[in-house]
């Protein structure tokens, strides 16, 4: 898909940038936060957070305008969406049922994936001069029920190249959210935890500014939707109660332990992170390696999985070997 063709020797690595650019575009249009991502040669992982609360704050005209950026009636000479006309906007606004459906779709994860897959499939088929299905199957989606599963899944996604022996470190893992954040951070002098929190919420980041900040500080951050003024992403709301520096250092330590095949002593300042989710270092490293095999339709602690099963009308949810303790 995005690697080297074994028969012709032709490289399709440039398609990984196609996918990354498409994700960045969608983050600026949809009411969905991209928390992190990884694009490999034959598949991709994305951690998304639906934000219907953000979409509710948009006017009818804004909903129509954003929809027309996704599915433009006209395009510029360079192929980019043309600015929608008033008549095109009014055609959506003046149809309440259509408008309501468009508003709903703008925070629907399935529509995010559709907008990725269709765009990349068309471009790739055009490049290959062929037609037909480009993707092997439909995307798989897991619901993340708590911060423990969110932290583990984010690490699983960011460390995918390390686990696959494609890269040795997070900073060497191309086309990952972690790599983008590390690249931006390397250009910054002040790397204290407090200053990094404010910087993550600012609009000055280059490569990673379209993704959500790592840290959410309930004492300092705005209550409610907290929309992004620059328009590069839906909001400035973080998703973990740890700093970006601690997250990246946890990734670095975890990646080293996974490569070594065993979990040694964790740095003292990172140990409380694992303590909060009830895991010791070996259990944490094992979870990051096996996340995709442990969880299927939903991920979380035993307690939260039981609640989700009840909500769905089931007796239980499959999570073989779930190491997350009851919160």
Coordinates of C-alpha atoms in Angstrom, one line a residue:
X1 CA 0.0 0.0 0.0
X2 CA 2.6 2.5 1.1
X3 CA 5.8 0.5 0.9
X4 CA 8.0 -1.0 -1.8
X5 CA 6.4 -3.3 -4.4
X6 CA 8.1 -6.7 -4.1
X7 CA 7.6 -7.4 -7.8
X8 CA 8.5 -4.1 -9.4
X9 CA 10.7 -2.6 -6.8
X10 CA 8.8 0.6 -7.0
X11 CA 8.5 2.6 -3.8
X12 CA 5.1 4.0 -2.7
X13 CA 6.5 5.6 0.5
X14 CA 5.1 9.0 -0.6
X15 CA 1.6 7.7 0.1
X16 CA 2.3 7.8 3.8
X17 CA 2.6 11.5 3.5
X18 CA -0.7 11.6 1.5
X19 CA -2.4 9.9 4.5
X20 CA -0.8 12.1 7.1
X21 CA -1.8 15.2 5.1
X22 CA -5.3 13.9 4.8
X23 CA -5.5 13.4 8.5
X24 CA -4.3 16.9 9.2
X25 CA -6.9 18.3 6.7
X26 CA -9.8 16.4 8.4
X27 CA -8.7 17.6 11.8
X28 CA -9.2 21.1 10.6
X29 CA -12.7 20.4 9.2
X30 CA -14.4 17.8 11.4
X31 CA -15.6 18.0 15.0
X32 CA -13.2 15.2 15.9
X33 CA -9.9 15.4 17.8
X34 CA -7.0 13.3 16.5
X35 CA -5.0 12.3 19.6
X36 CA -2.2 10.4 17.8
X37 CA -1.6 8.2 14.8
X38 CA 0.8 5.9 13.0
X39 CA 1.0 5.2 9.3
X40 CA 2.9 2.0 8.4
X41 CA 3.6 0.5 4.9
X42 CA 0.5 -1.7 5.0
X43 CA -1.9 -0.2 7.6
X44 CA -2.5 2.7 9.9
X45 CA -3.7 3.4 13.4
X46 CA -5.6 6.5 14.6
X47 CA -6.8 7.5 18.0
X48 CA -9.8 9.7 17.7
X49 CA -12.2 11.6 20.0
X50 CA -15.6 12.5 18.7
X51 CA -16.6 16.1 19.7
X52 CA -20.4 16.6 19.1
X53 CA -20.1 19.3 21.8
X54 CA -17.9 21.3 19.5
X55 CA -20.2 20.8 16.5
X56 CA -23.1 22.1 18.5
X57 CA -21.4 25.5 18.8
X58 CA -21.2 25.9 15.1
X59 CA -23.7 28.0 13.2
X60 CA -25.8 26.5 10.4
X61 CA -23.7 28.4 7.9
X62 CA -20.5 27.0 9.5
X63 CA -21.8 23.4 9.3
X64 CA -22.6 23.9 5.6
X65 CA -19.3 25.5 4.9
X66 CA -17.3 22.7 6.6
X67 CA -19.3 20.0 4.8
X68 CA -18.6 21.7 1.4
X69 CA -14.9 21.7 2.3
X70 CA -15.2 17.9 2.5
X71 CA -17.4 17.4 -0.5
X72 CA -16.9 20.6 -2.7
X73 CA -19.2 21.3 -5.6
X74 CA -16.3 23.0 -7.3
X75 CA -12.5 22.8 -7.2
X76 CA -9.7 25.2 -7.9
X77 CA -7.2 24.6 -10.7
X78 CA -4.8 23.0 -8.2
X79 CA -7.4 20.5 -7.1
X80 CA -8.1 22.1 -3.7
X81 CA -11.8 22.8 -2.7
X82 CA -13.1 26.0 -4.0
X83 CA -14.6 28.5 -1.5
X84 CA -18.3 27.6 -1.4
X85 CA -20.7 30.1 -2.8
X86 CA -23.7 31.6 -0.8
X87 CA -26.1 29.6 -3.0
X88 CA -24.3 26.3 -2.2
X89 CA -24.3 27.1 1.5
X90 CA -28.0 28.1 1.4
X91 CA -28.9 24.9 -0.4
X92 CA -27.9 23.0 2.8
X93 CA -29.0 25.6 5.4
X94 CA -32.5 25.8 3.9
X95 CA -33.1 22.0 4.2
X96 CA -33.4 21.4 8.0
X97 CA -33.3 17.6 7.7
X98 CA -30.2 17.7 5.4
X99 CA -28.5 20.2 7.7
X100 CA -29.2 18.1 10.8
X101 CA -27.7 15.0 9.1
X102 CA -24.6 17.0 8.0
X103 CA -24.1 18.3 11.5
X104 CA -24.3 14.8 12.9
X105 CA -21.8 13.4 10.4
X106 CA -19.2 16.1 11.2
X107 CA -18.5 14.4 14.5
X108 CA -19.0 10.8 13.3
X109 CA -15.8 8.7 13.4
X110 CA -17.1 6.5 10.6
X111 CA -17.3 9.5 8.3
X112 CA -13.7 10.5 9.3
X113 CA -12.5 7.1 8.1
X114 CA -14.6 7.2 5.0
X115 CA -13.0 10.6 4.1
X116 CA -9.6 9.1 4.6
X117 CA -10.1 5.8 2.7
X118 CA -12.0 7.1 -0.3
X119 CA -9.5 10.0 -0.9
X120 CA -6.4 7.8 -0.6
X121 CA -8.0 5.0 -2.7
X122 CA -8.9 7.3 -5.6
X123 CA -5.4 8.9 -5.6
X124 CA -3.7 5.5 -5.4
X125 CA -5.8 3.9 -8.1
X126 CA -5.2 6.9 -10.3
X127 CA -1.4 6.5 -9.8
X128 CA -1.6 2.8 -10.4
X129 CA -3.9 3.3 -13.5
X130 CA -6.4 0.8 -12.1
X131 CA -9.8 0.5 -10.6
X132 CA -11.4 -1.5 -7.8
X133 CA -11.0 -1.9 -4.1
X134 CA -7.8 -0.4 -2.7
X135 CA -8.3 -1.2 1.0
X136 CA -8.4 -4.9 2.0
X137 CA -11.3 -4.5 4.4
X138 CA -13.4 -2.1 6.5
X139 CA -11.8 -0.3 9.4
X140 CA -11.9 -1.8 12.9
X141 CA -12.9 0.5 15.8
X142 CA -12.4 0.0 19.6
X143 CA -14.1 2.2 22.2
X144 CA -11.7 3.4 24.9
X145 CA -13.5 3.6 28.2
X146 CA -11.1 5.2 30.6
X147 CA -7.8 7.0 30.9
X148 CA -5.9 3.7 31.5
X149 CA -7.0 2.3 28.2
X150 CA -6.4 5.6 26.5
X151 CA -2.9 5.8 27.7
X152 CA -2.2 2.2 26.8
X153 CA -3.7 2.5 23.3
X154 CA -1.9 5.8 22.6
X155 CA 1.4 4.1 23.5
X156 CA 0.5 1.0 21.5
X157 CA -0.1 3.2 18.4
X158 CA 3.0 5.5 18.8
X159 CA 5.2 2.5 19.4
X160 CA 3.9 0.4 16.5
X161 CA 7.1 1.0 14.4
X162 CA 9.3 0.0 17.4
X163 CA 7.2 -3.2 18.0
X164 CA 7.4 -4.1 14.3
X165 CA 11.2 -3.6 14.4
X166 CA 10.9 -0.8 11.8
X167 CA 12.4 1.8 14.1
X168 CA 14.5 1.6 17.3
X169 CA 13.1 4.7 19.1
X170 CA 10.0 6.9 19.1
X171 CA 12.1 9.8 17.6
X172 CA 13.1 7.5 14.7
X173 CA 9.6 6.4 14.0
X174 CA 8.4 8.3 10.9
X175 CA 4.8 9.2 10.4
X176 CA 3.7 8.9 14.0
X177 CA 2.2 11.4 16.4
X178 CA 5.1 10.9 18.8
X179 CA 7.6 11.7 16.1
X180 CA 5.8 14.9 15.2
X181 CA 5.7 16.0 18.8
X182 CA 9.3 15.2 19.4
X183 CA 10.4 17.1 16.3
X184 CA 8.5 20.2 17.4
X185 CA 9.9 19.9 20.9
X186 CA 13.4 19.6 19.7
X187 CA 13.1 23.1 18.2
X188 CA 12.1 24.5 21.6
X189 CA 14.5 25.7 24.2
X190 CA 12.3 25.8 27.4
X191 CA 11.2 22.2 28.1
X192 CA 9.9 22.4 31.6
X193 CA 6.6 20.7 32.2
X194 CA 4.6 23.8 33.0
X195 CA 5.8 25.7 29.9
X196 CA 5.2 22.7 27.7
X197 CA 1.5 22.5 28.8
X198 CA 0.9 26.1 27.6
X199 CA 2.9 25.6 24.4
X200 CA 0.9 22.5 23.5
X201 CA -2.3 24.5 23.7
X202 CA -0.8 27.3 21.6
X203 CA -0.9 27.5 17.8
X204 CA 2.8 27.8 17.3
X205 CA 3.6 24.1 16.8
X206 CA 4.4 23.2 13.2
X207 CA 4.1 19.4 12.6
X208 CA 2.0 18.4 15.6
X209 CA -0.3 21.5 16.0
X210 CA -3.2 19.7 14.3
X211 CA -3.3 17.0 17.0
X212 CA -4.8 17.4 20.5
X213 CA -2.5 18.4 23.3
X214 CA -1.4 15.5 25.5
X215 CA -2.0 17.0 28.9
X216 CA -5.4 18.0 30.3
X217 CA -5.1 20.1 33.4
X218 CA -8.5 20.4 35.1
X219 CA -7.3 23.2 37.3
X220 CA -6.1 25.4 34.5
X221 CA -7.8 24.5 31.3
X222 CA -11.1 25.9 30.2
X223 CA -14.3 24.1 31.1
X224 CA -16.5 23.0 28.2
X225 CA -15.6 22.5 24.5
X226 CA -12.5 24.8 24.4
X227 CA -12.4 25.3 20.6
X228 CA -9.2 25.9 18.8
X229 CA -9.0 29.6 17.6
X230 CA -6.5 28.8 14.7
X231 CA -8.8 26.3 13.0
X232 CA -6.1 23.6 12.7
X233 CA -7.9 21.3 15.1
X234 CA -11.3 21.1 16.7
X235 CA -10.2 22.0 20.2
X236 CA -7.3 22.6 22.6
X237 CA -8.5 20.0 25.1
X238 CA -5.9 17.5 26.2
X239 CA -6.6 13.8 26.9
X240 CA -4.2 12.5 29.6
X241 CA -3.5 13.8 33.1
X242 CA 0.3 13.7 32.5
X243 CA 2.5 16.1 30.8
X244 CA 3.7 15.7 27.2
X245 CA 7.3 15.3 28.5
X246 CA 6.3 12.5 30.9
X247 CA 4.3 10.8 28.1
X248 CA 7.2 10.9 25.7
X249 CA 9.7 9.7 28.3
X250 CA 7.3 6.8 29.2
X251 CA 7.2 6.0 25.5
X252 CA 11.0 6.0 25.3
X253 CA 11.4 3.8 28.3
X254 CA 8.7 1.4 27.1
X255 CA 10.2 1.1 23.7
X256 CA 13.6 0.2 25.1
X257 CA 12.1 -2.4 27.4
X258 CA 10.1 -4.0 24.5
X259 CA 13.2 -4.2 22.3
X260 CA 15.2 -5.7 25.2
X261 CA 12.4 -8.3 25.7
X262 CA 12.1 -7.6 29.4
X263 CA 10.9 -4.9 31.7
X264 CA 13.5 -3.4 34.1
X265 CA 13.2 -0.7 36.7
X266 CA 11.1 2.2 35.7
X267 CA 12.4 5.8 36.3
X268 CA 11.1 7.1 39.6
X269 CA 9.3 10.1 38.2
X270 CA 7.3 7.8 35.8
X271 CA 6.4 5.1 38.3
X272 CA 3.3 7.0 39.6
X273 CA 1.8 7.0 36.1
X274 CA 1.6 3.2 36.1
X275 CA 0.6 3.1 39.7
X276 CA -2.5 5.1 38.9
X277 CA -3.7 2.5 36.4
X278 CA -2.7 -0.5 38.7
X279 CA 0.1 -1.9 36.5
X280 CA 3.7 -2.8 37.4
X281 CA 6.3 -2.3 34.6
X282 CA 6.2 -5.9 33.2
X283 CA 2.4 -5.8 33.0
X284 CA 2.5 -2.4 31.3
X285 CA 5.0 -3.4 28.7
X286 CA 3.0 -6.6 28.0
X287 CA -0.2 -4.6 27.6
X288 CA 1.4 -2.2 25.1
X289 CA 2.7 -5.1 23.1
X290 CA -0.6 -7.1 23.1
X291 CA -3.2 -4.3 23.2
X292 CA -4.7 -5.2 19.8
X293 CA -5.0 -8.9 20.9
X294 CA -6.4 -8.2 24.4
X295 CA -9.2 -5.9 23.4
X296 CA -11.7 -6.1 20.6
X297 CA -14.8 -3.9 20.6
X298 CA -13.9 -1.9 23.7
X299 CA -10.9 -1.4 26.0
X300 CA -10.7 -0.5 29.7
X301 CA -10.6 -1.8 33.3
X302 CA -12.6 -4.9 34.3
X303 CA -15.1 -2.6 36.0
X304 CA -15.6 -0.3 33.0
X305 CA -15.9 -3.3 30.6
X306 CA -18.6 -4.7 32.7
X307 CA -20.5 -1.4 32.6
X308 CA -20.1 -1.3 28.8
X309 CA -21.4 -4.8 28.5
X310 CA -24.5 -3.9 30.5
X311 CA -25.0 -0.8 28.4
X312 CA -24.9 -2.9 25.2
X313 CA -27.2 -5.5 26.7
X314 CA -24.5 -8.2 26.9
X315 CA -23.3 -10.3 29.8
X316 CA -19.6 -9.7 29.2
X317 CA -17.1 -8.2 26.8
X318 CA -14.2 -10.1 25.3
X319 CA -10.8 -9.0 26.8
X320 CA -8.6 -12.2 27.2
X321 CA -5.8 -11.6 29.7
X322 CA -7.0 -8.0 30.5
X323 CA -4.3 -6.7 33.0
X324 CA -6.1 -3.5 33.9
X325 CA -7.3 -3.7 37.5
X326 CA -10.7 -2.6 38.8
X327 CA -10.5 1.1 39.4

